[in-house]
XYZ file of C-alpha atoms in Angstrom:
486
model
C 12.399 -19.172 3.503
C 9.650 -17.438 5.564
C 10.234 -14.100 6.300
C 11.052 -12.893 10.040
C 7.622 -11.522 12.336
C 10.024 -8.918 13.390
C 8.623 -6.337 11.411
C 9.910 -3.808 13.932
C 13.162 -4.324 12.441
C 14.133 -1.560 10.374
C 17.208 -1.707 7.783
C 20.006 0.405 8.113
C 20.725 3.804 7.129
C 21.923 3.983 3.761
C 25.207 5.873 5.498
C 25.702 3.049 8.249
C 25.323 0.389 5.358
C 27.778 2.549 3.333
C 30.001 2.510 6.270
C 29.927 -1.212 6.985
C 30.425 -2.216 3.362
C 33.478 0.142 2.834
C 35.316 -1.370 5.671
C 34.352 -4.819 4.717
C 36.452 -4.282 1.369
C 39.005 -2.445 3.584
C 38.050 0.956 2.594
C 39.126 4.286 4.307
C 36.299 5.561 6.760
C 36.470 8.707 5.359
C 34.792 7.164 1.969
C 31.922 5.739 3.494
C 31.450 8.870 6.331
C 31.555 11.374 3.717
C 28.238 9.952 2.396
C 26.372 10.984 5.266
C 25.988 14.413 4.687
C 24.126 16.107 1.877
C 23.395 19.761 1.138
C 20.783 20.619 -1.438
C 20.947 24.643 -1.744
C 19.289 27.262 -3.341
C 16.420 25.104 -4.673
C 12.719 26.405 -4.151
C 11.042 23.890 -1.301
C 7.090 22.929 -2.331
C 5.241 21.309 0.455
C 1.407 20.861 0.314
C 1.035 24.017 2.283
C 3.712 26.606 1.036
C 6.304 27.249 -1.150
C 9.965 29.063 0.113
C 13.380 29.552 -1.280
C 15.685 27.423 1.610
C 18.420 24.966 1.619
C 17.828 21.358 3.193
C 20.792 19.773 5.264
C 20.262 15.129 5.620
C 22.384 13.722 7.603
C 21.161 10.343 7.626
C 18.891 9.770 5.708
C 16.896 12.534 7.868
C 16.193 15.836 6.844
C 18.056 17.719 9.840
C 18.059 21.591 9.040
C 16.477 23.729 6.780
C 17.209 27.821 6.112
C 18.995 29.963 4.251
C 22.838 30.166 3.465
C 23.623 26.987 4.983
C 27.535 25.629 4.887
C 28.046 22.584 4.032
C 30.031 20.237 6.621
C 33.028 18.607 6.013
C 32.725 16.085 3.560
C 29.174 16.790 2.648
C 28.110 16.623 -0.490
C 26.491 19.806 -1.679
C 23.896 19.922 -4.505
C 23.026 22.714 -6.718
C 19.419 22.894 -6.826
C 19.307 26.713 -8.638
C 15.988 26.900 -10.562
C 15.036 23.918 -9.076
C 11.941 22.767 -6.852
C 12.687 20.508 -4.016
C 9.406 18.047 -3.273
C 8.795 15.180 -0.927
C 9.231 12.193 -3.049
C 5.933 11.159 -3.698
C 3.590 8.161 -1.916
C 1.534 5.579 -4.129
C -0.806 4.178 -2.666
C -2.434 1.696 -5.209
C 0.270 -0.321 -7.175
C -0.512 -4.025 -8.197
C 3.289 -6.133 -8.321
C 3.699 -8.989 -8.861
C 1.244 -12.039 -10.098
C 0.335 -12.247 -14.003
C 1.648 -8.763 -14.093
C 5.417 -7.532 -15.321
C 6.648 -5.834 -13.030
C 7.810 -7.132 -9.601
C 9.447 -4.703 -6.640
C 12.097 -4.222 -8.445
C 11.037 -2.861 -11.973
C 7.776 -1.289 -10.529
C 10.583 0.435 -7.872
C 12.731 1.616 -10.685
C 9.787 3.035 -12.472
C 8.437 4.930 -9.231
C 12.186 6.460 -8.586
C 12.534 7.717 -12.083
C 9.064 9.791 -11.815
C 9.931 10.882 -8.333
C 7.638 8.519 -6.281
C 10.141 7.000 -3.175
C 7.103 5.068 -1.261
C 4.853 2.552 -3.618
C 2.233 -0.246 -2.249
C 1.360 -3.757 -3.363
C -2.210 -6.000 -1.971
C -1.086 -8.976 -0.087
C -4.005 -11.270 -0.490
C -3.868 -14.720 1.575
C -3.243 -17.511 -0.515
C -4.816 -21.042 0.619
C -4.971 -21.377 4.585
C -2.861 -17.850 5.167
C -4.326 -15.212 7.355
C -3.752 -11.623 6.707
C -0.809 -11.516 8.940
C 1.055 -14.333 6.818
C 0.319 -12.664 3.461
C 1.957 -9.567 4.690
C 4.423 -11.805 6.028
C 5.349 -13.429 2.619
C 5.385 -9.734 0.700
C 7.942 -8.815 3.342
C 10.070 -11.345 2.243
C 9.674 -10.192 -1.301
C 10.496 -6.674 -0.465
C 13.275 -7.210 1.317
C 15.116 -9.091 -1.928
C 14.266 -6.578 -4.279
C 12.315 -3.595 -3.753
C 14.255 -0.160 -3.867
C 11.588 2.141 -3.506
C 10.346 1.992 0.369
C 7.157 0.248 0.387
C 3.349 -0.378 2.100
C 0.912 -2.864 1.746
C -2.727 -2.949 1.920
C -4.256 -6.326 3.505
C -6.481 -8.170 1.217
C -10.071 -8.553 2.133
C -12.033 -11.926 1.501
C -15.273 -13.366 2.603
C -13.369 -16.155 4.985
C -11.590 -12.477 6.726
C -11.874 -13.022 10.676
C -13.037 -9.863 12.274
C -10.532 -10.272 15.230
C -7.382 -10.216 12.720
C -8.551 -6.098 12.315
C -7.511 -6.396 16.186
C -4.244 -7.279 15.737
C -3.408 -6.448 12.468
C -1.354 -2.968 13.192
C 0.595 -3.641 15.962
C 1.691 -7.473 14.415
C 2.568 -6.516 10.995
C 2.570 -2.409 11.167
C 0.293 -2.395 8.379
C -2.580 -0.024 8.692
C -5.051 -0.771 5.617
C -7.404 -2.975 4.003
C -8.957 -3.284 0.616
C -12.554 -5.138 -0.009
C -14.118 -5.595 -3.790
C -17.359 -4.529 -3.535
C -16.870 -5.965 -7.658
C -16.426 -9.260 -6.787
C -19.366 -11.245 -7.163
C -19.035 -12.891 -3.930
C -19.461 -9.638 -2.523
C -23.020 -9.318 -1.669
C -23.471 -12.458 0.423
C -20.639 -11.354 2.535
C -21.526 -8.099 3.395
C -22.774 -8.832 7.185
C -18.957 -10.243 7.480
C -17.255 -7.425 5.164
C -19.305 -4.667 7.937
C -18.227 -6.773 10.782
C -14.825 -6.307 9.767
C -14.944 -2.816 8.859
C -16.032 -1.822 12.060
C -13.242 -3.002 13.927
C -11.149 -1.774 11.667
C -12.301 1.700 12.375
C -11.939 1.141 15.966
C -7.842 -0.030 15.116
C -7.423 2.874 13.582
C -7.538 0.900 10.058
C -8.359 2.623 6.536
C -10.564 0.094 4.256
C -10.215 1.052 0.868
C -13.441 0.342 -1.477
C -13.607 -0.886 -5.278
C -16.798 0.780 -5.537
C -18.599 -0.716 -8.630
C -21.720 -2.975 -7.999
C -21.608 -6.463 -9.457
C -25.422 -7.058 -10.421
C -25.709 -3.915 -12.170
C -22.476 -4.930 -14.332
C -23.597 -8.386 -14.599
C -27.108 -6.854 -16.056
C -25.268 -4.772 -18.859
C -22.748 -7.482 -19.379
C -25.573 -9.755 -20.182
C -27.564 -7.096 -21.892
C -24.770 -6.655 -24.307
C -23.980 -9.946 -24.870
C -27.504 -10.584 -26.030
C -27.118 -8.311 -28.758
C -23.640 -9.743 -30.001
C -21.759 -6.805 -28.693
C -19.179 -8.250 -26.674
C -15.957 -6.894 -27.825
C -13.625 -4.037 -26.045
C -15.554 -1.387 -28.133
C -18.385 -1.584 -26.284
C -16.546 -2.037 -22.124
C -17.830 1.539 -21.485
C -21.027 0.610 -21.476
C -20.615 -2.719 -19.553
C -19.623 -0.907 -16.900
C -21.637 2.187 -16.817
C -21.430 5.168 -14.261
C -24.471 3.838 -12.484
C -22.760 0.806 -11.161
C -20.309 3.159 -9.657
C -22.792 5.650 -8.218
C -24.654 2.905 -6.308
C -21.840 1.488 -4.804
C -20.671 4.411 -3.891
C -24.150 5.244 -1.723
C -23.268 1.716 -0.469
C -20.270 2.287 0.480
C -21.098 5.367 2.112
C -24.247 3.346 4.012
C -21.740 1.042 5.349
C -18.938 3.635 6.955
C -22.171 5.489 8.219
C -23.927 2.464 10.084
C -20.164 1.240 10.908
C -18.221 4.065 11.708
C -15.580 3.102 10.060
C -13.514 5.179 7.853
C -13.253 4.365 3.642
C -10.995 5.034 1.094
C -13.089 4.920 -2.309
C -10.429 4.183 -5.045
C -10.110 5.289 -8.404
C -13.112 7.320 -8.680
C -13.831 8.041 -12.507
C -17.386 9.797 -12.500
C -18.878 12.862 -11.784
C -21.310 10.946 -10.139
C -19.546 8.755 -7.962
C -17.727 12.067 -6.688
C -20.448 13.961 -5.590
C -21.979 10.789 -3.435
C -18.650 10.683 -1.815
C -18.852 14.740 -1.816
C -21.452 15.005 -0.175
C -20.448 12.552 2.645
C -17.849 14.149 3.640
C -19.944 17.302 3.766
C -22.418 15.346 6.446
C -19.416 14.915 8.141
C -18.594 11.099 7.073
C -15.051 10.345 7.085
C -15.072 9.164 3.644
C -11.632 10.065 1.320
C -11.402 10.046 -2.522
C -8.901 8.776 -4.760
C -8.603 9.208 -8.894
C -6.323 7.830 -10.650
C -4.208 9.061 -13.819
C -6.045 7.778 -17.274
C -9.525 9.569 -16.077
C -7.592 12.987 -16.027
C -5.778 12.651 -19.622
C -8.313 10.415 -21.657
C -11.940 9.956 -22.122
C -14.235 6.854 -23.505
C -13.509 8.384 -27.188
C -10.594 5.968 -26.757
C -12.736 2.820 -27.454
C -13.735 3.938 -30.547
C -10.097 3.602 -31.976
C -8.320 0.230 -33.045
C -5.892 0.416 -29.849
C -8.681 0.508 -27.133
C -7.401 -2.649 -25.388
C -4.421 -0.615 -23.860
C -7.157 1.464 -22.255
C -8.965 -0.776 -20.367
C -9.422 -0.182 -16.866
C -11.908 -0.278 -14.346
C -14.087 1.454 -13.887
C -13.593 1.906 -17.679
C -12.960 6.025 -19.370
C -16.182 8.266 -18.819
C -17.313 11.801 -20.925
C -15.408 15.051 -20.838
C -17.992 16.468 -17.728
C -16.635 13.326 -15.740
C -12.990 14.221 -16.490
C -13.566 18.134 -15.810
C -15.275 17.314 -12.234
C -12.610 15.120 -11.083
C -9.555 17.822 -12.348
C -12.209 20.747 -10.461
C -12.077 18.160 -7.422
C -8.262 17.925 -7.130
C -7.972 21.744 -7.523
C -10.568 22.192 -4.654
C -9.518 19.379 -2.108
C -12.516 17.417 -2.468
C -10.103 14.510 -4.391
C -7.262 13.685 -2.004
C -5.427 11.691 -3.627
C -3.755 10.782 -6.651
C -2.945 7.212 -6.937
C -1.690 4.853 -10.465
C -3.441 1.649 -9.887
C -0.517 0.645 -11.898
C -0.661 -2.559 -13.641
C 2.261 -3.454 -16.162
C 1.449 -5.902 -19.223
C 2.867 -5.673 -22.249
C 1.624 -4.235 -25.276
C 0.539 -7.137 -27.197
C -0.570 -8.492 -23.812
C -3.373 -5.610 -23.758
C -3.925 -5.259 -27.568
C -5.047 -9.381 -27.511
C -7.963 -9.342 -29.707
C -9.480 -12.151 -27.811
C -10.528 -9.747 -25.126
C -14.112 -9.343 -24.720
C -15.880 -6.917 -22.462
C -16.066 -9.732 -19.708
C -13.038 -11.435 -20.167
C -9.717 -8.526 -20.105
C -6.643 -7.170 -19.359
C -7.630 -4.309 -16.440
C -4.843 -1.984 -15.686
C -2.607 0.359 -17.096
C 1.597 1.145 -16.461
C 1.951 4.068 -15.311
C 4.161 4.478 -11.826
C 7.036 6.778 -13.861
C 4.564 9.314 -15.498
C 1.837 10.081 -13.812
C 4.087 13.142 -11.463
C 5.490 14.345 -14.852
C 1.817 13.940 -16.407
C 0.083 15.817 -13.526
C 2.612 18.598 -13.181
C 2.257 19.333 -17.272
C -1.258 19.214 -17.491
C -2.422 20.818 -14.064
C 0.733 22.916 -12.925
C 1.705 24.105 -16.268
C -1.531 24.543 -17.437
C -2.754 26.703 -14.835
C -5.248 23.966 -13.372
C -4.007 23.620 -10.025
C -0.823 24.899 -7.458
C 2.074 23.633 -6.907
C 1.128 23.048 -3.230
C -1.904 20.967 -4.476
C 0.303 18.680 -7.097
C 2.351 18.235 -3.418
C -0.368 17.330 -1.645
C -2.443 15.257 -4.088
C 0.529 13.253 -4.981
C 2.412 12.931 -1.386
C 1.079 14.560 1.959
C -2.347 13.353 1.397
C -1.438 9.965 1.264
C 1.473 9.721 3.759
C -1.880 11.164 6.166
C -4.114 8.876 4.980
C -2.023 5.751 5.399
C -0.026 6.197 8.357
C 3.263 7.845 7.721
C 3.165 11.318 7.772
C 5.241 13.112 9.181
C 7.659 10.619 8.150
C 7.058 10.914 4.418
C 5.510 13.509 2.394
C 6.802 16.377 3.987
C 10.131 18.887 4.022
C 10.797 19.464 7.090
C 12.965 18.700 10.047
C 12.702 14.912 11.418
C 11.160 13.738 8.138
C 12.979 11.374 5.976
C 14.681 12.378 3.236
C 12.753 11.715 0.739
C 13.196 13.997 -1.818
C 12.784 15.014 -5.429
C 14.697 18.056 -7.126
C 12.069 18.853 -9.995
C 13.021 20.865 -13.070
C 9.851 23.084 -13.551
C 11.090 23.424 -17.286
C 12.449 20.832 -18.568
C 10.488 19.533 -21.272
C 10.468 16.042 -22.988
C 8.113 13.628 -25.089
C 7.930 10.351 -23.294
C 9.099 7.830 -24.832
C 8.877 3.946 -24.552
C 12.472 3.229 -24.700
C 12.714 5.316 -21.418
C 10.136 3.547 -19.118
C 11.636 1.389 -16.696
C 8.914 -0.979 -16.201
C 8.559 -4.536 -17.381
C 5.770 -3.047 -19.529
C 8.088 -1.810 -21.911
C 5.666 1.249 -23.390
C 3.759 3.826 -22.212
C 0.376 4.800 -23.238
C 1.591 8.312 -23.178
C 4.327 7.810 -25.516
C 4.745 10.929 -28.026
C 3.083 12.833 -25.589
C 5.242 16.198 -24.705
C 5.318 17.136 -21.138
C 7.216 20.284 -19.123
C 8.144 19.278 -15.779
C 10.424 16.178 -14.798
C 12.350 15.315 -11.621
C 16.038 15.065 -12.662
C 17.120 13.470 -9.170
C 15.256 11.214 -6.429
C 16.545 10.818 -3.191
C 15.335 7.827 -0.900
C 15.586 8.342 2.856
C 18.932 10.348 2.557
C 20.591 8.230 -0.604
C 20.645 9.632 -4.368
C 18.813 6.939 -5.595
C 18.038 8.250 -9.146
C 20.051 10.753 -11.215
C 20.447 11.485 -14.895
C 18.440 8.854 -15.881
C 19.968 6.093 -14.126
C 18.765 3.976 -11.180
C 21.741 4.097 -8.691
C 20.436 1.938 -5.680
C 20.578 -2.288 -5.316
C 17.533 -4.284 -4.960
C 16.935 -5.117 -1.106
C 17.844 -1.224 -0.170
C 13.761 -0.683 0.323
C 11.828 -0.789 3.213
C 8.656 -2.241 4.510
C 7.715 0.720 6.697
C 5.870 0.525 9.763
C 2.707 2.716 10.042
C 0.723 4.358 11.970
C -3.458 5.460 12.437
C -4.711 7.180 9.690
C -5.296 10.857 9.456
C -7.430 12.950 7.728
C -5.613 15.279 5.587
């Protein structure tokens, strides 16, 4: 059944819902009220700007107060968050659900939760005759049966695109984003269209995110290779080399100069690439940078081993200088964001020898990790703040995409969205624990010192001790807003 254009609409609080289900079965009132109220105290509170010992009163599902030696009301529940840090969940903006893939709203929502993320993303791409509108339209059917996590989604770009639906697009379906494949080898001939669009998408107040790697120069070292018989994963670095990346990049940049259009360049992986979009930025081009987890932990040395195929990504792993430049741009601002590109196959699924370095399995699981991940190797390790794991992971995004200061923020008014974090708690991952259809982690065995032990999602404890506690169909497909620059 097609999903309602009402995408005004908004679900009920998780206490109202509580409320109306309890006296359904015949409950007392006092059950379901007493859910309304929680008091997380004597917690540290991190937000991408400071950090401050305070306790946080929701009522809600909003964050309402926030000081020091706060009561608890009657029938509140109060939450001891000693030694704890209390963070906005965190916002995903690049997850892939759904399709070939094995995870749907559902598992890729359970895997956010447990690794503190409360707001992930999908691409709704039209299928046959849709327009953008309808494609959002039949996600937000999907969401509302089984997502948990709140949700976003980025409208899918194609050749056949109208440049009025960028008119329209916001205010019909709340939805505040595009993405165009500047990969795609259909790319090139519709640029005029793909500029055309972009433009009055700047002028909604639309972001259009960028695959920035340029097809002919990857179909000239695809073929290149292939001549000399080296076709298998071994040699996908070099198939899709850092130069492909630059020069799209400079493209990219070209076309939100002459448009004036804002871009989103996603999962940047080379020095390179980041100082074109660097220096952008610096002429005053408002031009944002995302990274993504695998570039920060593992390098092209990977390929080399007889597991590459659960590497493969694209843009594929670069050298040690790439991986130091992007972990030097997230500790200086000049990477904004953080983002999985999460893909979930199964093992054997990516370890298919019949992969070749033009015909793979791109993407990697890795929605419950990459907080934990990031903390352990940037926080603990002396790389980068606290405030700047906050931002990179959360605040930048919820700016970026239209929903700050709804999400990705403590503070009064927000939703409650939040993680408690134990700063020491260490574990090894482990593939047994990963709640996505994956099944395995690439960072299994790897030991990591800083986890969030509970995840609230707009007011609701929706993760604790290890256990998802929320139904499918209790996420949201949230309206948003302009972008802003964080």
């Amino acid at each position: 059944m097609a999903a309602s254009r009402d995408f005004a609409a908004r679900p009920l609080h998780t206490a109202a819902a509580v409320l109306l289900a309890t006296l359904a079965a015949g409950g007392p009132v006092e059950a379901a009220m007493a859910t309304q109220e929680i008091l997380i105290r004597g917690g540290t509170v991190v937000t991408s700007e400071r950090r401050f010992d305070a306790d946080v009163r929701v009522r809600d599902g909003t964050i309402v107060e926030i000081g020091t030696g706060l009561a608890a009301g009657a029938g509140a529940r109060a939450i001891d968050a000693t030694g704890l840090l209390v963070m906005p969940g965190g916002v995903d903006p690049h997850v892939h659900l759904g399709g070939r893939t094995r995870d749907d709203y559902r598992t890729g929502s359970q895997a956010a939760l447990a690794g503190g993320i409360t707001t992930i993303s999908n691409f709704a791409f039209p299928a046959g005759e849709q327009n953008l509108a309808e494609a959002i339209e039949r996600e937000a059917a999907l969401i509302g049966e089984h997502a948990i996590a709140d949700v976003i989604l980025h409208a899918g770009i194609t050749p056949r695109t109208e440049q009025a639906e960028m008119t329209t697009l916001g205010a019909e379906t709340g939805q505040t984003s595009t993405k165009i494949f500047m990969v795609w080898t259909t790319f090139d001939a519709a640029v005029p269209n793909h500029m055309a669009t972009m433009a009055e998408a700047g002028r909604a107040g639309i972001l259009t995110m960028v695959h920035c790697e340029d097809w002919p120069i990857l179909a000239h070292a695809i073929a290149e290779l292939t001549a000399a018989e080296r076709t298998s994963l071994e040699y996908f670095p070099d198939s899709r080399p850092v130069l492909a990346e630059v020069v799209a990049c400079q493209r990219a940049v070209a076309m939100a100069q002459a448009t004036g259009a804002p871009i989103y360049a996603v999962h940047v992986s080379s020095e390179g690439a980041l100082r074109v979009l660097r220096e952008a930025r610096d002429r005053g081009l408002d031009v944002f940078v995302e990274t993504r987890p695998i570039y920060l932990h593992f390098t092209r040395e990977r390929f080399e081993g007889p597991d590459r195929g659960l590497y493969v990504g694209q843009p594929p792993l670069r050298e040690q200088g790439d991986q130091d430049a992007l972990w030097a741009g997230i500790a200086s601002g000049s990477v904004h964001v953080l983002a999985t590109d999460h893909v979930a196959y199964l093992r054997e699924e990516k370890m298919d020898p019949s992969q070749t370095i033009s015909s793979h399995r791109a993407g990697l699981s890795n929605l419950q990790v990459v907080r934990p991940m990031l903390y352990s190797e940037g926080v603990v390790r002396g790389r980068i703040s606290e405030e700047r794991f906050v931002a990179v992971t959360s605040t930048n995004a919820a700016r970026l995409f239209g929903l700050y200061p709804r999400k990705g923020t403590i503070a009064v008014g927000s939703d409650a969205d939040i993680v408690l974090w134990d700063p020491d708690e260490t574990r090894t991952i482990r593939d047994e624990d990963m709640f996505s259809g994956a099944g395995f982690s690439v960072y299994s065995g790897w030991e990591v010192t800083g986890w969030p032990v509970m995840t609230l999602r707009r007011g609701e404890v929706v993760y604790e001790n290890g256990e998802i506690l929320a139904a499918p169909g209790t996420g949201e497909l949230l309206r948003r807003g302009r972008w802003r620059a964080p």
